[in-house]
Amino acid sequence: MAQDREDQLAALRRKANLLRQRDLVMIQRAGMGHIGGDFSALDILVTLYFAVLRVDPQHPDAPDRDRFILSKGHCAGALYNTIAEVGFFPTSELETFMKPLSRLNGHPDRTKVPGVEASTGPLGHGLPIGVGAALAARLDGAAWRTYVLTGDGELQEGSNWEAAMAAAHYALDNLTVIIDRNRLQQGAPTEDTIRLEPLADKWRAFGWAVREVDGHDYAALLEMLQSESWEPGRPRCLIAYTHKGQGVSFMCDNVDWHHRVPTPEEAERALQELREAVHG
């Protein structure tokens, strides 16, 4: 059993590295994207899609599927790479990212892309949608679960806290929000923009079960996300401490890489680092 878990963790690590390489190439080719936020979220996405979520790319609208909502919709590149690798559409389609008439535009569109549960982009909308989905499952007596990935900067939007109150009021313990706590947002650290801390205490005060984890530690993510209930009757908040630009030394924790696109030379340097990480 211990060896099986080690093999699973190694497989997740390799998968995330592969997707970072693809995402890097995709964004450099397109000339636009949000590579820093993509890289901070990819370990979470890989853990969800390859070890937690009950989804079937052959039946993307199956009624009993789990729902995943990417609230930080500007990091669509990370989601596209992940769901393509799962099999929702061919990985070759990633070459069309941001091209005219491509369905893979800068924010995910649920009417165009199989595997996308919600069209997101304006920040602060994903959690309210997730609360509605979780409440629908409760009313239907359904077993499927809802997961929402938010950025930390977007928690400065008041709609999140209205949704948090509603989720606790309705005791939606079938709902998990994961906060990509990379501590950076567009142009500045979150704490210099509007202070979020003490973040865990705020969620607890709103009636949520709260856990904190290294968002790049697959074992820790699995331990939290494969457990279906932390505190019965309470929605779950997982604060995942991450690094913007994770995996590439000159991007890591650098706010410039919120919007910046690598030059061909920078892309090659980054790819070399990622390739060495696989074989190191």
CSV table of C-alpha atoms in Angstrom, one decimal:
chain,number,residue,atom,x,y,z
A,1,MET,CA,0.0,0.0,0.0
A,2,ALA,CA,2.8,2.4,0.9
A,3,GLN,CA,4.5,1.7,-2.5
A,4,ASP,CA,1.2,2.2,-4.3
A,5,ARG,CA,0.8,5.6,-2.7
A,6,GLU,CA,4.4,6.6,-3.6
A,7,ASP,CA,3.8,5.5,-7.2
A,8,GLN,CA,0.6,7.6,-7.2
A,9,LEU,CA,2.4,10.7,-5.9
A,10,ALA,CA,5.2,10.3,-8.4
A,11,ALA,CA,2.7,10.0,-11.2
A,12,LEU,CA,0.9,13.2,-10.1
A,13,ARG,CA,4.2,15.0,-9.9
A,14,ARG,CA,5.2,13.9,-13.5
A,15,LYS,CA,1.8,14.8,-14.8
A,16,ALA,CA,1.9,18.3,-13.3
A,17,ASN,CA,5.4,18.9,-14.7
A,18,LEU,CA,4.2,17.8,-18.2
A,19,LEU,CA,1.2,20.2,-18.0
A,20,ARG,CA,3.5,23.1,-16.9
A,21,GLN,CA,5.6,22.5,-20.0
A,22,ARG,CA,2.6,22.4,-22.3
A,23,ASP,CA,1.1,25.4,-20.7
A,24,LEU,CA,4.3,27.3,-21.1
A,25,VAL,CA,4.5,26.5,-24.8
A,26,MET,CA,0.8,27.3,-25.3
A,27,ILE,CA,1.1,30.7,-23.7
A,28,GLN,CA,4.3,31.6,-25.4
A,29,ARG,CA,2.8,30.7,-28.7
A,30,ALA,CA,-0.4,32.6,-28.1
A,31,GLY,CA,1.4,35.7,-26.8
A,32,MET,CA,-1.0,36.0,-23.9
A,33,GLY,CA,-2.1,34.2,-20.8
A,34,HIS,CA,-1.5,34.1,-17.0
A,35,ILE,CA,1.4,31.7,-16.6
A,36,GLY,CA,2.2,32.6,-13.0
A,37,GLY,CA,-1.3,31.8,-11.7
A,38,ASP,CA,-1.6,28.8,-13.9
A,39,PHE,CA,1.6,27.4,-12.4
A,40,SER,CA,0.5,28.0,-8.8
A,41,ALA,CA,-2.8,26.1,-9.4
A,42,LEU,CA,-1.6,23.2,-11.5
A,43,ASP,CA,-0.7,20.8,-8.6
A,44,ILE,CA,-4.2,21.3,-7.2
A,45,LEU,CA,-5.9,20.7,-10.5
A,46,VAL,CA,-3.8,17.6,-11.2
A,47,THR,CA,-4.7,16.2,-7.8
A,48,LEU,CA,-8.4,16.9,-8.3
A,49,TYR,CA,-8.7,15.6,-11.8
A,50,PHE,CA,-6.5,12.5,-11.5
A,51,ALA,CA,-7.2,11.4,-8.0
A,52,VAL,CA,-10.4,13.0,-6.6
A,53,LEU,CA,-13.1,14.1,-9.0
A,54,ARG,CA,-15.6,11.6,-10.3
A,55,VAL,CA,-15.8,12.7,-13.9
A,56,ASP,CA,-16.0,10.9,-17.2
A,57,PRO,CA,-14.8,12.7,-20.3
A,58,GLN,CA,-16.9,10.3,-22.4
A,59,HIS,CA,-20.0,11.5,-20.6
A,60,PRO,CA,-19.2,15.1,-19.6
A,61,ASP,CA,-22.8,15.8,-18.7
A,62,ALA,CA,-23.4,12.7,-16.6
A,63,PRO,CA,-25.9,13.7,-13.9
A,64,ASP,CA,-23.9,12.1,-11.1
A,65,ARG,CA,-20.6,13.7,-11.9
A,66,ASP,CA,-18.7,15.9,-9.4
A,67,ARG,CA,-18.7,19.6,-10.3
A,68,PHE,CA,-15.5,21.6,-10.5
A,69,ILE,CA,-15.6,25.4,-10.9
A,70,LEU,CA,-12.5,27.5,-11.7
A,71,SER,CA,-13.4,30.8,-10.1
A,72,LYS,CA,-10.1,32.3,-11.1
A,73,GLY,CA,-11.1,32.1,-14.7
A,74,HIS,CA,-8.2,34.1,-16.1
A,75,CYS,CA,-6.1,30.9,-15.4
A,76,ALA,CA,-8.0,29.0,-18.0
A,77,GLY,CA,-4.8,27.8,-19.5
A,78,ALA,CA,-4.2,25.5,-16.5
A,79,LEU,CA,-7.7,24.2,-16.7
A,80,TYR,CA,-7.6,23.6,-20.5
A,81,ASN,CA,-4.3,21.7,-20.2
A,82,THR,CA,-5.7,19.5,-17.4
A,83,ILE,CA,-9.0,18.6,-18.9
A,84,ALA,CA,-7.4,18.0,-22.3
A,85,GLU,CA,-5.0,15.5,-20.6
A,86,VAL,CA,-8.0,13.9,-18.9
A,87,GLY,CA,-9.6,13.4,-22.3
A,88,PHE,CA,-12.4,16.0,-22.6
A,89,PHE,CA,-10.9,17.2,-25.9
A,90,PRO,CA,-7.7,16.4,-27.9
A,91,THR,CA,-4.5,17.9,-26.6
A,92,SER,CA,-3.7,19.0,-30.2
A,93,GLU,CA,-6.5,21.6,-29.8
A,94,LEU,CA,-4.4,23.5,-27.2
A,95,GLU,CA,-2.5,24.9,-30.2
A,96,THR,CA,-5.6,27.0,-31.0
A,97,PHE,CA,-5.5,28.8,-27.6
A,98,MET,CA,-6.6,32.4,-28.0
A,99,LYS,CA,-6.8,32.2,-31.8
A,100,PRO,CA,-9.8,33.8,-33.5
A,101,LEU,CA,-12.8,31.6,-33.3
A,102,SER,CA,-11.1,29.1,-31.0
A,103,ARG,CA,-13.3,27.8,-28.2
A,104,LEU,CA,-10.2,28.0,-26.0
A,105,ASN,CA,-10.3,31.7,-25.2
A,106,GLY,CA,-8.9,33.6,-22.2
A,107,HIS,CA,-11.7,32.6,-19.9
A,108,PRO,CA,-13.5,29.2,-19.9
A,109,ASP,CA,-16.9,29.0,-21.6
A,110,ARG,CA,-19.2,26.2,-20.5
A,111,THR,CA,-21.3,26.4,-23.7
A,112,LYS,CA,-18.2,25.6,-25.8
A,113,VAL,CA,-15.7,23.5,-23.9
A,114,PRO,CA,-16.7,20.0,-22.6
A,115,GLY,CA,-15.7,19.6,-19.0
A,116,VAL,CA,-16.1,23.2,-18.1
A,117,GLU,CA,-18.9,23.6,-15.5
A,118,ALA,CA,-19.2,27.4,-15.4
A,119,SER,CA,-18.2,30.4,-17.5
A,120,THR,CA,-16.0,32.4,-15.3
A,121,GLY,CA,-13.8,35.5,-15.6
A,122,PRO,CA,-15.3,38.3,-13.5
A,123,LEU,CA,-13.8,37.4,-10.1
A,124,GLY,CA,-16.0,36.5,-7.2
A,125,HIS,CA,-18.5,34.5,-9.2
A,126,GLY,CA,-17.3,31.0,-8.9
A,127,LEU,CA,-18.2,30.4,-5.3
A,128,PRO,CA,-21.7,31.7,-5.6
A,129,ILE,CA,-22.2,29.3,-8.5
A,130,GLY,CA,-20.7,26.5,-6.5
A,131,VAL,CA,-23.1,27.2,-3.6
A,132,GLY,CA,-26.0,26.9,-6.0
A,133,ALA,CA,-24.7,23.7,-7.4
A,134,ALA,CA,-24.2,22.2,-3.9
A,135,LEU,CA,-27.6,23.3,-2.8
A,136,ALA,CA,-29.1,21.7,-5.9
A,137,ALA,CA,-27.4,18.4,-5.1
A,138,ARG,CA,-28.8,18.6,-1.6
A,139,LEU,CA,-32.3,19.2,-2.8
A,140,ASP,CA,-32.0,16.3,-5.2
A,141,GLY,CA,-30.6,14.0,-2.6
A,142,ALA,CA,-27.6,13.4,-4.9
A,143,ALA,CA,-24.2,12.2,-3.8
A,144,TRP,CA,-22.1,14.3,-6.2
A,145,ARG,CA,-19.9,17.0,-4.7
A,146,THR,CA,-18.9,20.5,-5.8
A,147,TYR,CA,-15.3,21.9,-5.7
A,148,VAL,CA,-14.4,25.5,-6.4
A,149,LEU,CA,-10.9,26.9,-6.9
A,150,THR,CA,-10.6,30.6,-6.1
A,151,GLY,CA,-7.7,33.0,-6.2
A,152,ASP,CA,-6.8,34.7,-3.0
A,153,GLY,CA,-7.0,38.2,-4.5
A,154,GLU,CA,-10.5,37.6,-5.6
A,155,LEU,CA,-11.6,37.1,-2.0
A,156,GLN,CA,-11.6,40.9,-1.8
A,157,GLU,CA,-14.9,40.7,-3.8
A,158,GLY,CA,-17.9,40.8,-1.4
A,159,SER,CA,-19.9,38.2,-3.4
A,160,ASN,CA,-17.6,35.5,-2.0
A,161,TRP,CA,-18.6,36.3,1.6
A,162,GLU,CA,-22.3,36.4,0.8
A,163,ALA,CA,-21.9,32.9,-0.7
A,164,ALA,CA,-19.9,31.8,2.3
A,165,MET,CA,-22.7,32.8,4.6
A,166,ALA,CA,-25.3,31.0,2.5
A,167,ALA,CA,-23.2,27.8,2.3
A,168,ALA,CA,-22.9,27.7,6.1
A,169,HIS,CA,-26.5,28.5,6.6
A,170,TYR,CA,-27.6,25.6,4.4
A,171,ALA,CA,-24.9,23.3,6.0
A,172,LEU,CA,-23.5,22.4,2.6
A,173,ASP,CA,-20.8,19.9,3.6
A,174,ASN,CA,-20.9,18.6,0.0
A,175,LEU,CA,-19.0,21.9,-1.0
A,176,THR,CA,-15.3,22.5,-0.9
A,177,VAL,CA,-13.6,25.8,-1.7
A,178,ILE,CA,-9.9,25.6,-2.3
A,179,ILE,CA,-8.0,28.9,-2.1
A,180,ASP,CA,-4.9,29.3,-4.2
A,181,ARG,CA,-3.0,31.3,-1.6
A,182,ASN,CA,0.0,32.5,-3.7
A,183,ARG,CA,-0.2,35.9,-1.9
A,184,LEU,CA,0.2,37.8,-5.1
A,185,GLN,CA,-2.4,39.5,-7.3
A,186,GLN,CA,-2.3,41.8,-10.3
A,187,GLY,CA,0.5,44.2,-9.6
A,188,ALA,CA,1.1,43.7,-5.9
A,189,PRO,CA,1.0,41.4,-2.9
A,190,THR,CA,-2.6,40.7,-1.6
A,191,GLU,CA,-1.7,42.1,1.8
A,192,ASP,CA,-0.6,45.5,0.2
A,193,THR,CA,-3.8,45.7,-1.8
A,194,ILE,CA,-6.5,44.7,0.7
A,195,ARG,CA,-5.3,42.7,3.7
A,196,LEU,CA,-6.9,39.1,3.8
A,197,GLU,CA,-5.3,37.8,7.0
A,198,PRO,CA,-6.3,36.3,9.3
A,199,LEU,CA,-7.8,34.4,6.5
A,200,ALA,CA,-8.5,31.0,8.2
A,201,ASP,CA,-10.1,32.7,11.1
A,202,LYS,CA,-12.5,34.6,8.8
A,203,TRP,CA,-13.7,31.4,7.2
A,204,ARG,CA,-14.2,29.8,10.5
A,205,ALA,CA,-16.2,32.8,11.7
A,206,PHE,CA,-18.4,32.3,8.7
A,207,GLY,CA,-19.1,28.7,9.8
A,208,TRP,CA,-16.8,26.7,7.6
A,209,ALA,CA,-14.5,23.8,8.4
A,210,VAL,CA,-11.0,25.1,7.6
A,211,ARG,CA,-7.8,23.2,6.8
A,212,GLU,CA,-4.4,24.6,5.7
A,213,VAL,CA,-2.0,22.8,3.4
A,214,ASP,CA,1.0,23.2,1.2
A,215,GLY,CA,-0.6,23.5,-2.2
A,216,HIS,CA,2.3,21.8,-4.0
A,217,ASP,CA,2.4,18.8,-1.6
A,218,TYR,CA,0.4,16.0,-3.4
A,219,ALA,CA,0.3,13.8,-0.3
A,220,ALA,CA,-1.2,16.6,1.8
A,221,LEU,CA,-3.6,17.6,-0.9
A,222,LEU,CA,-4.8,14.0,-1.3
A,223,GLU,CA,-5.2,13.5,2.5
A,224,MET,CA,-7.5,16.5,2.6
A,225,LEU,CA,-9.4,16.2,-0.6
A,226,GLN,CA,-10.0,12.4,-0.6
A,227,SER,CA,-11.7,12.8,2.8
A,228,GLU,CA,-15.4,13.5,2.0
A,229,SER,CA,-16.3,15.1,5.4
A,230,TRP,CA,-14.2,17.0,7.8
A,231,GLU,CA,-16.9,18.3,10.1
A,232,PRO,CA,-20.4,17.2,9.3
A,233,GLY,CA,-22.8,20.0,8.5
A,234,ARG,CA,-20.1,22.5,7.6
A,235,PRO,CA,-18.8,23.4,4.1
A,236,ARG,CA,-15.1,23.0,3.7
A,237,CYS,CA,-12.4,25.6,3.0
A,238,LEU,CA,-8.9,24.4,2.1
A,239,ILE,CA,-6.3,27.2,2.1
A,240,ALA,CA,-3.6,25.9,-0.2
A,241,TYR,CA,-0.3,27.9,0.2
A,242,THR,CA,1.3,28.1,-3.2
A,243,HIS,CA,3.9,30.0,-5.2
A,244,LYS,CA,3.0,32.0,-8.3
A,245,GLY,CA,5.2,30.6,-11.1
A,246,GLN,CA,5.9,27.4,-9.2
A,247,GLY,CA,8.5,25.2,-11.0
A,248,VAL,CA,10.5,27.9,-12.7
A,249,SER,CA,13.0,29.8,-10.6
A,250,PHE,CA,12.8,33.2,-12.3
A,251,MET,CA,9.0,33.2,-12.3
A,252,CYS,CA,8.5,31.9,-8.7
A,253,ASP,CA,6.9,34.5,-6.4
A,254,ASN,CA,7.4,37.2,-9.0
A,255,VAL,CA,4.4,39.4,-9.4
A,256,ASP,CA,5.5,40.4,-12.9
A,257,TRP,CA,4.4,36.9,-14.1
A,258,HIS,CA,0.8,37.6,-13.4
A,259,HIS,CA,0.4,38.8,-17.0
A,260,ARG,CA,3.8,38.6,-18.5
A,261,VAL,CA,4.5,36.2,-21.5
A,262,PRO,CA,8.0,34.7,-21.7
A,263,THR,CA,10.2,35.5,-24.6
A,264,PRO,CA,11.4,32.6,-26.7
A,265,GLU,CA,14.7,32.6,-24.8
A,266,GLU,CA,12.9,32.7,-21.4
A,267,ALA,CA,10.6,30.0,-22.5
A,268,GLU,CA,13.5,27.7,-23.4
A,269,ARG,CA,15.2,28.4,-20.0
A,270,ALA,CA,11.9,27.6,-18.2
A,271,LEU,CA,11.4,24.4,-20.2
A,272,GLN,CA,15.0,23.3,-19.4
A,273,GLU,CA,14.3,23.8,-15.7
A,274,LEU,CA,11.1,21.8,-15.9
A,275,ARG,CA,12.8,19.0,-17.9
A,276,GLU,CA,15.6,18.8,-15.4
A,277,ALA,CA,13.1,18.6,-12.5
A,278,VAL,CA,11.6,15.4,-14.1
A,279,HIS,CA,14.9,13.7,-14.4
A,280,GLY,CA,16.5,15.2,-11.3
